[in-house]
Structure formats: C-alpha cells, structure tokens
CSV table of N, CA and C in Angstrom, one decimal:
chain,number,residue,atom,x,y,z
A,1,UNK,N,-61.0,143.4,67.6
A,1,UNK,CA,-60.8,142.4,67.3
A,1,UNK,C,-62.8,142.4,67.4
A,2,UNK,N,-63.2,143.3,68.3
A,2,UNK,CA,-65.2,142.4,67.9
A,2,UNK,C,-65.5,142.8,66.6
A,3,UNK,N,-64.5,143.9,66.4
A,3,UNK,CA,-65.2,145.0,64.7
A,3,UNK,C,-65.2,143.4,63.5
A,4,UNK,N,-63.8,142.6,63.5
A,4,UNK,CA,-63.9,142.0,62.4
A,4,UNK,C,-64.6,140.7,63.1
A,5,UNK,N,-64.9,140.5,64.0
A,5,UNK,CA,-66.6,139.7,64.6
A,5,UNK,C,-67.5,140.1,64.2
A,6,UNK,N,-68.1,141.0,64.4
A,6,UNK,CA,-69.8,141.0,63.7
A,6,UNK,C,-69.6,141.0,62.3
A,7,UNK,N,-68.8,141.9,62.5
A,7,UNK,CA,-68.1,142.1,60.3
A,7,UNK,C,-69.7,140.7,59.6
A,8,UNK,N,-68.6,139.0,59.5
A,8,UNK,CA,-68.9,138.5,59.1
A,8,UNK,C,-70.9,137.7,59.4
A,9,UNK,N,-70.9,138.0,60.1
A,9,UNK,CA,-72.3,137.7,61.1
A,9,UNK,C,-73.3,138.6,61.0
A,10,UNK,N,-73.0,139.7,61.3
A,10,UNK,CA,-74.0,140.3,60.2
A,10,UNK,C,-73.9,141.0,58.4
A,11,UNK,N,-73.5,139.7,58.3
A,11,UNK,CA,-73.4,139.2,56.8
A,11,UNK,C,-74.1,138.4,56.1
A,12,UNK,N,-73.8,137.2,57.6
A,12,UNK,CA,-74.9,136.3,56.9
A,12,UNK,C,-76.4,136.7,57.8
A,13,UNK,N,-76.1,137.3,58.2
A,13,UNK,CA,-78.1,137.0,58.4
A,13,UNK,C,-78.2,138.5,57.7
A,14,UNK,N,-78.1,139.5,56.9
A,14,UNK,CA,-78.1,140.3,56.3
A,14,UNK,C,-78.3,139.1,54.6
A,15,UNK,N,-77.3,138.2,54.9
A,15,UNK,CA,-77.7,137.3,53.5
A,15,UNK,C,-79.1,136.6,53.8
A,16,UNK,N,-79.1,136.1,55.5
A,16,UNK,CA,-80.2,135.4,55.3
A,16,UNK,C,-81.9,136.2,55.0
A,17,UNK,N,-81.7,137.1,56.1
A,17,UNK,CA,-83.5,138.0,55.8
A,17,UNK,C,-83.7,138.5,54.4
A,18,UNK,N,-82.4,138.8,53.4
A,18,UNK,CA,-82.8,139.0,52.1
A,18,UNK,C,-82.7,137.2,51.5
A,19,UNK,N,-82.0,136.4,51.4
A,19,UNK,CA,-83.6,135.5,50.8
A,19,UNK,C,-84.5,135.3,51.5
A,20,UNK,N,-85.3,135.2,53.0
A,20,UNK,CA,-86.2,134.9,52.7
A,20,UNK,C,-86.9,136.5,52.8
A,21,UNK,N,-86.9,137.8,52.2
A,21,UNK,CA,-87.9,138.4,50.9
A,21,UNK,C,-87.8,138.0,50.3
A,22,UNK,N,-86.7,137.6,49.7
A,22,UNK,CA,-86.5,137.5,48.3
A,22,UNK,C,-87.1,136.1,47.8
A,23,UNK,N,-88.1,135.4,48.9
A,23,UNK,CA,-88.3,134.0,49.1
A,23,UNK,C,-89.6,134.4,48.7
A,24,UNK,N,-90.0,135.4,50.0
A,24,UNK,CA,-91.3,136.2,50.0
A,24,UNK,C,-92.2,136.3,48.6
A,25,UNK,N,-91.8,137.5,48.3
A,25,UNK,CA,-91.7,137.7,46.4
A,25,UNK,C,-92.7,137.4,46.2
A,26,UNK,N,-91.4,136.2,45.9
A,26,UNK,CA,-91.7,135.0,44.5
A,26,UNK,C,-92.4,134.8,45.0
A,27,UNK,N,-93.0,133.8,45.7
A,27,UNK,CA,-94.5,133.6,46.6
A,27,UNK,C,-95.8,134.7,46.4
A,28,UNK,N,-95.5,135.2,46.5
A,28,UNK,CA,-96.3,136.6,45.6
A,28,UNK,C,-96.6,136.5,44.4
A,29,UNK,N,-95.2,137.0,44.0
A,29,UNK,CA,-95.6,136.8,42.1
A,29,UNK,C,-96.8,135.9,41.8
A,30,UNK,N,-95.4,134.9,42.6
A,30,UNK,CA,-96.3,132.9,41.9
A,30,UNK,C,-97.9,134.0,41.6
A,31,UNK,N,-97.9,133.8,43.2
A,31,UNK,CA,-100.3,133.9,43.6
A,31,UNK,C,-100.8,134.3,42.5
A,32,UNK,N,-100.1,135.6,41.7
A,32,UNK,CA,-100.5,137.2,41.6
A,32,UNK,C,-100.0,136.4,39.8
A,33,UNK,N,-99.1,135.8,39.7
A,33,UNK,CA,-99.3,134.8,38.2
A,33,UNK,C,-100.9,134.4,37.9
A,34,UNK,N,-100.5,132.7,39.3
A,34,UNK,CA,-101.5,132.1,39.2
A,34,UNK,C,-102.8,132.4,38.8
A,35,UNK,N,-103.1,133.3,39.5
A,35,UNK,CA,-105.2,134.1,39.6
A,35,UNK,C,-104.6,135.2,38.7
A,36,UNK,N,-103.7,135.5,37.9
A,36,UNK,CA,-104.0,136.0,36.7
A,36,UNK,C,-104.4,134.9,35.9
A,37,UNK,N,-104.1,133.7,35.2
A,37,UNK,CA,-104.3,132.6,35.2
A,37,UNK,C,-105.6,132.7,35.2
A,38,UNK,N,-105.5,132.0,36.2
A,38,UNK,CA,-107.1,131.4,36.4
A,38,UNK,C,-107.9,132.2,36.0
A,39,UNK,N,-108.1,133.5,36.5
A,39,UNK,CA,-109.1,134.4,35.4
A,39,UNK,C,-109.6,134.6,34.3
A,40,UNK,N,-107.8,134.7,33.2
A,40,UNK,CA,-108.0,134.4,31.3
A,40,UNK,C,-108.6,133.1,31.7
A,41,UNK,N,-108.5,132.0,32.2
A,41,UNK,CA,-108.6,130.9,31.3
A,41,UNK,C,-110.5,131.3,31.8
A,42,UNK,N,-111.3,131.7,32.5
A,42,UNK,CA,-112.7,131.6,32.6
A,42,UNK,C,-113.3,132.4,32.2
C-alpha cells in the first residue's frame, strides 16, 4: 500500500524539480544569448 502511495508523489515532486531546473537553464541560456547579441551590436 505504501509503495503505490509514494510512487505518484515522488513522480510529481520529480517532475516539479525537473521543470524548475529546465526553467533555470532556459533563463541562463537567454541571458547568455542576450549578452552575445549586445556584444555583437557594440
């Protein structure tokens, strides 16, 4: 019983943390691209 209960909960937590990591990576990438654009414009 406990295994079936903890499974979905773990998956939700894992998905949420994975999404947070993805968002963070996208932000870093965007910052990097913006800084490159600024440098090429100057």
